[in-house]
């Protein structure tokens, strides 16, 4: 009986230590990106002089930025023939603006962009 208890005890200890390592590793992976500079797919608010007005999110709330991210919006579509410019939800740029918009979220949108809610234009 002493051997079985020792085996169970060892098994339980190994399970907890393995689980702790797994959870710790996941926390490190999730925290790793917090201080890195944003890439093409993650947008942040930009202030000051802008070379590209489609990146200017200064007037966009954090909630709207999260909505953009949750919809997988990217400034350059990887899907052939599926871009914001040929999406039914796209709001074309006004003559004095370089960026369009979207019915689903606020802020500037690239005509070459894409998100998971892309919808074909019906005629």
PDB file of N, CA and C in Angstrom, residues 4-83:
ATOM      1  N   UNK A   4       1.840   2.232  -3.619  1.00  0.00           N
ATOM      2  CA  UNK A   4       0.757   2.815  -4.409  1.00  0.00           C
ATOM      3  C   UNK A   4       0.545   4.281  -4.039  1.00  0.00           C
ATOM      4  N   UNK A   5       0.564   4.604  -2.736  1.00  0.00           N
ATOM      5  CA  UNK A   5       0.395   6.002  -2.316  1.00  0.00           C
ATOM      6  C   UNK A   5       1.531   6.856  -2.849  1.00  0.00           C
ATOM      7  N   UNK A   6       2.749   6.309  -2.786  1.00  0.00           N
ATOM      8  CA  UNK A   6       3.907   7.036  -3.283  1.00  0.00           C
ATOM      9  C   UNK A   6       3.781   7.246  -4.786  1.00  0.00           C
ATOM     10  N   UNK A   7       3.294   6.263  -5.508  1.00  0.00           N
ATOM     11  CA  UNK A   7       3.122   6.394  -6.953  1.00  0.00           C
ATOM     12  C   UNK A   7       2.056   7.427  -7.274  1.00  0.00           C
ATOM     13  N   UNK A   8       0.952   7.383  -6.558  1.00  0.00           N
ATOM     14  CA  UNK A   8      -0.094   8.384  -6.787  1.00  0.00           C
ATOM     15  C   UNK A   8       0.410   9.776  -6.451  1.00  0.00           C
ATOM     16  N   UNK A   9       1.119   9.877  -5.343  1.00  0.00           N
ATOM     17  CA  UNK A   9       1.653  11.168  -4.929  1.00  0.00           C
ATOM     18  C   UNK A   9       2.618  11.707  -5.983  1.00  0.00           C
ATOM     19  N   UNK A  10       3.489  10.873  -6.486  1.00  0.00           N
ATOM     20  CA  UNK A  10       4.428  11.292  -7.529  1.00  0.00           C
ATOM     21  C   UNK A  10       3.683  11.697  -8.804  1.00  0.00           C
ATOM     22  N   UNK A  11       2.672  10.904  -9.146  1.00  0.00           N
ATOM     23  CA  UNK A  11       1.884  11.209 -10.333  1.00  0.00           C
ATOM     24  C   UNK A  11       1.200  12.574 -10.203  1.00  0.00           C
ATOM     25  N   UNK A  12       0.577  12.815  -9.076  1.00  0.00           N
ATOM     26  CA  UNK A  12      -0.114  14.089  -8.847  1.00  0.00           C
ATOM     27  C   UNK A  12       0.879  15.249  -8.864  1.00  0.00           C
ATOM     28  N   UNK A  13       2.022  15.083  -8.219  1.00  0.00           N
ATOM     29  CA  UNK A  13       3.047  16.135  -8.218  1.00  0.00           C
ATOM     30  C   UNK A  13       3.531  16.435  -9.638  1.00  0.00           C
ATOM     31  N   UNK A  14       3.727  15.392 -10.439  1.00  0.00           N
ATOM     32  CA  UNK A  14       4.180  15.599 -11.820  1.00  0.00           C
ATOM     33  C   UNK A  14       3.105  16.306 -12.639  1.00  0.00           C
ATOM     34  N   UNK A  15       1.841  15.944 -12.401  1.00  0.00           N
ATOM     35  CA  UNK A  15       0.743  16.602 -13.122  1.00  0.00           C
ATOM     36  C   UNK A  15       0.697  18.092 -12.800  1.00  0.00           C
ATOM     37  N   UNK A  16       0.789  18.424 -11.508  1.00  0.00           N
ATOM     38  CA  UNK A  16       0.732  19.825 -11.117  1.00  0.00           C
ATOM     39  C   UNK A  16       1.943  20.605 -11.620  1.00  0.00           C
ATOM     40  N   UNK A  17       3.109  20.011 -11.558  1.00  0.00           N
ATOM     41  CA  UNK A  17       4.292  20.732 -12.019  1.00  0.00           C
ATOM     42  C   UNK A  17       4.263  20.897 -13.535  1.00  0.00           C
ATOM     43  N   UNK A  18       3.789  19.897 -14.264  1.00  0.00           N
ATOM     44  CA  UNK A  18       3.673  20.018 -15.721  1.00  0.00           C
ATOM     45  C   UNK A  18       2.630  21.064 -16.087  1.00  0.00           C
ATOM     46  N   UNK A  19       1.517  21.050 -15.386  1.00  0.00           N
ATOM     47  CA  UNK A  19       0.475  22.047 -15.635  1.00  0.00           C
ATOM     48  C   UNK A  19       0.964  23.449 -15.334  1.00  0.00           C
ATOM     49  N   UNK A  20       1.733  23.587 -14.264  1.00  0.00           N
ATOM     50  CA  UNK A  20       2.291  24.889 -13.910  1.00  0.00           C
ATOM     51  C   UNK A  20       3.255  25.388 -14.970  1.00  0.00           C
ATOM     52  N   UNK A  21       4.068  24.489 -15.506  1.00  0.00           N
ATOM     53  CA  UNK A  21       4.989  24.875 -16.570  1.00  0.00           C
ATOM     54  C   UNK A  21       4.219  25.307 -17.819  1.00  0.00           C
ATOM     55  N   UNK A  22       3.171  24.564 -18.143  1.00  0.00           N
ATOM     56  CA  UNK A  22       2.366  24.891 -19.316  1.00  0.00           C
ATOM     57  C   UNK A  22       1.706  26.255 -19.160  1.00  0.00           C
ATOM     58  N   UNK A  23       1.070  26.489 -18.035  1.00  0.00           N
ATOM     59  CA  UNK A  23       0.391  27.769 -17.785  1.00  0.00           C
ATOM     60  C   UNK A  23       1.403  28.912 -17.752  1.00  0.00           C
ATOM     61  N   UNK A  24       2.535  28.695 -17.114  1.00  0.00           N
ATOM     62  CA  UNK A  24       3.588  29.713 -17.070  1.00  0.00           C
ATOM     63  C   UNK A  24       4.097  30.052 -18.467  1.00  0.00           C
ATOM     64  N   UNK A  25       4.283  29.027 -19.278  1.00  0.00           N
ATOM     65  CA  UNK A  25       4.725  29.249 -20.654  1.00  0.00           C
ATOM     66  C   UNK A  25       3.711  30.042 -21.455  1.00  0.00           C
ATOM     67  N   UNK A  26       2.426  29.719 -21.277  1.00  0.00           N
ATOM     68  CA  UNK A  26       1.378  30.445 -21.986  1.00  0.00           C
ATOM     69  C   UNK A  26       1.337  31.914 -21.542  1.00  0.00           C
ATOM     70  N   UNK A  27       1.527  32.162 -20.255  1.00  0.00           N
ATOM     71  CA  UNK A  27       1.550  33.542 -19.767  1.00  0.00           C
ATOM     72  C   UNK A  27       2.718  34.314 -20.363  1.00  0.00           C
ATOM     73  N   UNK A  28       3.876  33.676 -20.444  1.00  0.00           N
ATOM     74  CA  UNK A  28       5.035  34.341 -21.035  1.00  0.00           C
ATOM     75  C   UNK A  28       4.811  34.654 -22.505  1.00  0.00           C
ATOM     76  N   UNK A  29       4.201  33.738 -23.225  1.00  0.00           N
ATOM     77  CA  UNK A  29       3.938  33.964 -24.644  1.00  0.00           C
ATOM     78  C   UNK A  29       2.962  35.118 -24.817  1.00  0.00           C
ATOM     79  N   UNK A  30       1.907  35.166 -23.998  1.00  0.00           N
ATOM     80  CA  UNK A  30       0.919  36.233 -24.115  1.00  0.00           C
ATOM     81  C   UNK A  30       1.481  37.584 -23.705  1.00  0.00           C
ATOM     82  N   UNK A  31       2.349  37.633 -22.736  1.00  0.00           N
ATOM     83  CA  UNK A  31       2.912  38.900 -22.263  1.00  0.00           C
ATOM     84  C   UNK A  31       4.015  39.405 -23.170  1.00  0.00           C
ATOM     85  N   UNK A  32       4.610  38.530 -23.942  1.00  0.00           N
ATOM     86  CA  UNK A  32       5.744  38.868 -24.781  1.00  0.00           C
ATOM     87  C   UNK A  32       5.435  40.004 -25.739  1.00  0.00           C
ATOM     88  N   UNK A  33       4.267  40.025 -26.359  1.00  0.00           N
ATOM     89  CA  UNK A  33       3.945  41.004 -27.383  1.00  0.00           C
ATOM     90  C   UNK A  33       3.534  42.365 -26.861  1.00  0.00           C
ATOM     91  N   UNK A  34       3.395  42.548 -25.572  1.00  0.00           N
ATOM     92  CA  UNK A  34       2.881  43.804 -25.036  1.00  0.00           C
ATOM     93  C   UNK A  34       3.785  44.990 -25.342  1.00  0.00           C
ATOM     94  N   UNK A  35       5.114  44.815 -25.337  1.00  0.00           N
ATOM     95  CA  UNK A  35       6.038  45.926 -25.526  1.00  0.00           C
ATOM     96  C   UNK A  35       6.633  45.980 -26.919  1.00  0.00           C
ATOM     97  N   UNK A  36       6.227  45.064 -27.808  1.00  0.00           N
ATOM     98  CA  UNK A  36       6.766  45.063 -29.147  1.00  0.00           C
ATOM     99  C   UNK A  36       6.063  46.111 -29.989  1.00  0.00           C
ATOM    100  N   UNK A  37       6.748  46.607 -31.001  1.00  0.00           N
ATOM    101  CA  UNK A  37       6.129  47.598 -31.875  1.00  0.00           C
ATOM    102  C   UNK A  37       5.094  46.918 -32.750  1.00  0.00           C
ATOM    103  N   UNK A  38       4.038  47.636 -33.099  1.00  0.00           N
ATOM    104  CA  UNK A  38       2.966  47.034 -33.878  1.00  0.00           C
ATOM    105  C   UNK A  38       3.396  46.732 -35.303  1.00  0.00           C
ATOM    106  N   UNK A  39       2.844  45.664 -35.859  1.00  0.00           N
ATOM    107  CA  UNK A  39       3.101  45.290 -37.236  1.00  0.00           C
ATOM    108  C   UNK A  39       1.981  45.770 -38.120  1.00  0.00           C
ATOM    109  N   UNK A  40       1.892  45.216 -39.313  1.00  0.00           N
ATOM    110  CA  UNK A  40       0.864  45.625 -40.252  1.00  0.00           C
ATOM    111  C   UNK A  40      -0.522  45.264 -39.768  1.00  0.00           C
ATOM    112  N   UNK A  41      -0.668  44.157 -39.070  1.00  0.00           N
ATOM    113  CA  UNK A  41      -1.982  43.674 -38.701  1.00  0.00           C
ATOM    114  C   UNK A  41      -2.494  44.278 -37.410  1.00  0.00           C
ATOM    115  N   UNK A  42      -1.631  44.830 -36.594  1.00  0.00           N
ATOM    116  CA  UNK A  42      -2.124  45.426 -35.354  1.00  0.00           C
ATOM    117  C   UNK A  42      -1.931  46.921 -35.449  1.00  0.00           C
ATOM    118  N   UNK A  43      -2.984  47.660 -35.190  1.00  0.00           N
ATOM    119  CA  UNK A  43      -2.940  49.105 -35.342  1.00  0.00           C
ATOM    120  C   UNK A  43      -2.985  49.782 -33.982  1.00  0.00           C
ATOM    121  N   UNK A  44      -2.325  50.905 -33.904  1.00  0.00           N
ATOM    122  CA  UNK A  44      -2.369  51.704 -32.687  1.00  0.00           C
ATOM    123  C   UNK A  44      -2.676  53.134 -33.061  1.00  0.00           C
ATOM    124  N   UNK A  45      -3.015  53.917 -32.079  1.00  0.00           N
ATOM    125  CA  UNK A  45      -3.261  55.339 -32.322  1.00  0.00           C
ATOM    126  C   UNK A  45      -1.935  56.016 -32.627  1.00  0.00           C
ATOM    127  N   UNK A  46      -1.941  56.827 -33.646  1.00  0.00           N
ATOM    128  CA  UNK A  46      -0.741  57.534 -34.082  1.00  0.00           C
ATOM    129  C   UNK A  46      -1.034  59.021 -34.008  1.00  0.00           C
ATOM    130  N   UNK A  47      -0.096  59.793 -33.458  1.00  0.00           N
ATOM    131  CA  UNK A  47      -0.284  61.231 -33.353  1.00  0.00           C
ATOM    132  C   UNK A  47       0.838  61.946 -34.077  1.00  0.00           C
ATOM    133  N   UNK A  48       0.605  63.197 -34.416  1.00  0.00           N
ATOM    134  CA  UNK A  48       1.637  63.994 -35.061  1.00  0.00           C
ATOM    135  C   UNK A  48       1.506  63.950 -36.569  1.00  0.00           C
ATOM    136  N   UNK A  49       2.579  64.332 -37.263  1.00  0.00           N
ATOM    137  CA  UNK A  49       2.573  64.341 -38.719  1.00  0.00           C
ATOM    138  C   UNK A  49       2.499  62.919 -39.238  1.00  0.00           C
ATOM    139  N   UNK A  50       1.630  62.718 -40.204  1.00  0.00           N
ATOM    140  CA  UNK A  50       1.454  61.398 -40.773  1.00  0.00           C
ATOM    141  C   UNK A  50       1.783  61.417 -42.259  1.00  0.00           C
ATOM    142  N   UNK A  51       2.527  60.427 -42.693  1.00  0.00           N
ATOM    143  CA  UNK A  51       2.773  60.260 -44.110  1.00  0.00           C
ATOM    144  C   UNK A  51       1.599  59.522 -44.733  1.00  0.00           C
ATOM    145  N   UNK A  52       0.933  58.689 -43.958  1.00  0.00           N
ATOM    146  CA  UNK A  52      -0.182  57.888 -44.444  1.00  0.00           C
ATOM    147  C   UNK A  52      -1.418  58.146 -43.572  1.00  0.00           C
ATOM    148  N   UNK A  53      -2.364  58.936 -44.046  1.00  0.00           N
ATOM    149  CA  UNK A  53      -3.537  59.267 -43.231  1.00  0.00           C
ATOM    150  C   UNK A  53      -4.417  58.053 -42.916  1.00  0.00           C
ATOM    151  N   UNK A  54      -4.268  56.977 -43.670  1.00  0.00           N
ATOM    152  CA  UNK A  54      -5.069  55.777 -43.395  1.00  0.00           C
ATOM    153  C   UNK A  54      -4.617  55.065 -42.118  1.00  0.00           C
ATOM    154  N   UNK A  55      -3.498  55.476 -41.563  1.00  0.00           N
ATOM    155  CA  UNK A  55      -3.018  54.910 -40.298  1.00  0.00           C
ATOM    156  C   UNK A  55      -3.436  55.752 -39.091  1.00  0.00           C
ATOM    157  N   UNK A  56      -4.027  56.907 -39.336  1.00  0.00           N
ATOM    158  CA  UNK A  56      -4.374  57.830 -38.261  1.00  0.00           C
ATOM    159  C   UNK A  56      -5.628  57.361 -37.521  1.00  0.00           C
ATOM    160  N   UNK A  57      -5.433  56.866 -36.321  1.00  0.00           N
ATOM    161  CA  UNK A  57      -6.535  56.387 -35.494  1.00  0.00           C
ATOM    162  C   UNK A  57      -6.717  57.248 -34.248  1.00  0.00           C
ATOM    163  N   UNK A  58      -6.263  58.503 -34.293  1.00  0.00           N
ATOM    164  CA  UNK A  58      -6.329  59.366 -33.110  1.00  0.00           C
ATOM    165  C   UNK A  58      -7.757  59.649 -32.665  1.00  0.00           C
ATOM    166  N   UNK A  59      -8.694  59.703 -33.600  1.00  0.00           N
ATOM    167  CA  UNK A  59     -10.084  59.985 -33.245  1.00  0.00           C
ATOM    168  C   UNK A  59     -10.930  58.718 -33.089  1.00  0.00           C
ATOM    169  N   UNK A  60     -10.276  57.574 -33.097  1.00  0.00           N
ATOM    170  CA  UNK A  60     -10.986  56.288 -33.003  1.00  0.00           C
ATOM    171  C   UNK A  60     -10.852  55.760 -31.578  1.00  0.00           C
ATOM    172  N   UNK A  61     -11.963  55.372 -30.987  1.00  0.00           N
ATOM    173  CA  UNK A  61     -11.941  54.876 -29.604  1.00  0.00           C
ATOM    174  C   UNK A  61     -11.244  53.516 -29.515  1.00  0.00           C
ATOM    175  N   UNK A  62     -10.783  53.187 -28.321  1.00  0.00           N
ATOM    176  CA  UNK A  62     -10.138  51.888 -28.094  1.00  0.00           C
ATOM    177  C   UNK A  62     -11.099  50.741 -28.420  1.00  0.00           C
ATOM    178  N   UNK A  63     -12.373  50.924 -28.113  1.00  0.00           N
ATOM    179  CA  UNK A  63     -13.371  49.899 -28.414  1.00  0.00           C
ATOM    180  C   UNK A  63     -13.493  49.650 -29.909  1.00  0.00           C
ATOM    181  N   UNK A  64     -13.453  50.716 -30.702  1.00  0.00           N
ATOM    182  CA  UNK A  64     -13.527  50.574 -32.153  1.00  0.00           C
ATOM    183  C   UNK A  64     -12.264  49.922 -32.708  1.00  0.00           C
ATOM    184  N   UNK A  65     -11.120  50.243 -32.120  1.00  0.00           N
ATOM    185  CA  UNK A  65      -9.872  49.616 -32.555  1.00  0.00           C
ATOM    186  C   UNK A  65      -9.925  48.122 -32.264  1.00  0.00           C
ATOM    187  N   UNK A  66     -10.448  47.749 -31.092  1.00  0.00           N
ATOM    188  CA  UNK A  66     -10.591  46.331 -30.765  1.00  0.00           C
ATOM    189  C   UNK A  66     -11.568  45.649 -31.719  1.00  0.00           C
ATOM    190  N   UNK A  67     -12.623  46.370 -32.119  1.00  0.00           N
ATOM    191  CA  UNK A  67     -13.584  45.808 -33.071  1.00  0.00           C
ATOM    192  C   UNK A  67     -12.894  45.539 -34.411  1.00  0.00           C
ATOM    193  N   UNK A  68     -12.067  46.495 -34.865  1.00  0.00           N
ATOM    194  CA  UNK A  68     -11.308  46.318 -36.112  1.00  0.00           C
ATOM    195  C   UNK A  68     -10.437  45.076 -36.025  1.00  0.00           C
ATOM    196  N   UNK A  69      -9.749  44.938 -34.898  1.00  0.00           N
ATOM    197  CA  UNK A  69      -8.862  43.790 -34.708  1.00  0.00           C
ATOM    198  C   UNK A  69      -9.648  42.485 -34.645  1.00  0.00           C
ATOM    199  N   UNK A  70     -10.804  42.496 -33.967  1.00  0.00           N
ATOM    200  CA  UNK A  70     -11.597  41.271 -33.845  1.00  0.00           C
ATOM    201  C   UNK A  70     -12.163  40.835 -35.197  1.00  0.00           C
ATOM    202  N   UNK A  71     -12.352  41.786 -36.103  1.00  0.00           N
ATOM    203  CA  UNK A  71     -12.829  41.459 -37.448  1.00  0.00           C
ATOM    204  C   UNK A  71     -11.679  41.075 -38.372  1.00  0.00           C
ATOM    205  N   UNK A  72     -10.469  41.099 -37.838  1.00  0.00           N
ATOM    206  CA  UNK A  72      -9.297  40.687 -38.619  1.00  0.00           C
ATOM    207  C   UNK A  72      -8.922  41.662 -39.720  1.00  0.00           C
ATOM    208  N   UNK A  73      -9.253  42.936 -39.541  1.00  0.00           N
ATOM    209  CA  UNK A  73      -8.935  43.924 -40.570  1.00  0.00           C
ATOM    210  C   UNK A  73      -7.432  44.042 -40.761  1.00  0.00           C
ATOM    211  N   UNK A  74      -6.997  43.984 -42.021  1.00  0.00           N
ATOM    212  CA  UNK A  74      -5.601  44.216 -42.404  1.00  0.00           C
ATOM    213  C   UNK A  74      -5.598  45.216 -43.556  1.00  0.00           C
ATOM    214  N   UNK A  75      -4.526  45.963 -43.685  1.00  0.00           N
ATOM    215  CA  UNK A  75      -4.480  47.007 -44.712  1.00  0.00           C
ATOM    216  C   UNK A  75      -4.216  46.467 -46.109  1.00  0.00           C
ATOM    217  N   UNK A  76      -3.776  45.223 -46.218  1.00  0.00           N
ATOM    218  CA  UNK A  76      -3.514  44.620 -47.522  1.00  0.00           C
ATOM    219  C   UNK A  76      -4.117  43.221 -47.548  1.00  0.00           C
ATOM    220  N   UNK A  77      -5.081  43.002 -48.418  1.00  0.00           N
ATOM    221  CA  UNK A  77      -5.749  41.710 -48.512  1.00  0.00           C
ATOM    222  C   UNK A  77      -4.804  40.637 -49.046  1.00  0.00           C
ATOM    223  N   UNK A  78      -4.856  39.471 -48.439  1.00  0.00           N
ATOM    224  CA  UNK A  78      -4.097  38.316 -48.915  1.00  0.00           C
ATOM    225  C   UNK A  78      -4.974  37.411 -49.773  1.00  0.00           C
ATOM    226  N   UNK A  79      -6.250  37.763 -49.887  1.00  0.00           N
ATOM    227  CA  UNK A  79      -7.203  36.964 -50.645  1.00  0.00           C
ATOM    228  C   UNK A  79      -7.406  37.615 -52.014  1.00  0.00           C
ATOM    229  N   UNK A  80      -7.028  36.933 -53.094  1.00  0.00           N
ATOM    230  CA  UNK A  80      -7.196  37.528 -54.425  1.00  0.00           C
ATOM    231  C   UNK A  80      -8.651  37.909 -54.693  1.00  0.00           C
ATOM    232  N   UNK A  81      -8.855  39.079 -55.270  1.00  0.00           N
ATOM    233  CA  UNK A  81     -10.174  39.597 -55.663  1.00  0.00           C
ATOM    234  C   UNK A  81     -11.124  39.840 -54.489  1.00  0.00           C
ATOM    235  N   UNK A  82     -10.641  39.824 -53.268  1.00  0.00           N
ATOM    236  CA  UNK A  82     -11.458  40.145 -52.089  1.00  0.00           C
ATOM    237  C   UNK A  82     -10.753  41.242 -51.309  1.00  0.00           C
ATOM    238  N   UNK A  83     -11.120  42.472 -51.580  1.00  0.00           N
ATOM    239  CA  UNK A  83     -10.541  43.595 -50.846  1.00  0.00           C
ATOM    240  C   UNK A  83     -11.660  44.539 -50.460  1.00  0.00           C
TER     241      UNK A  83
END
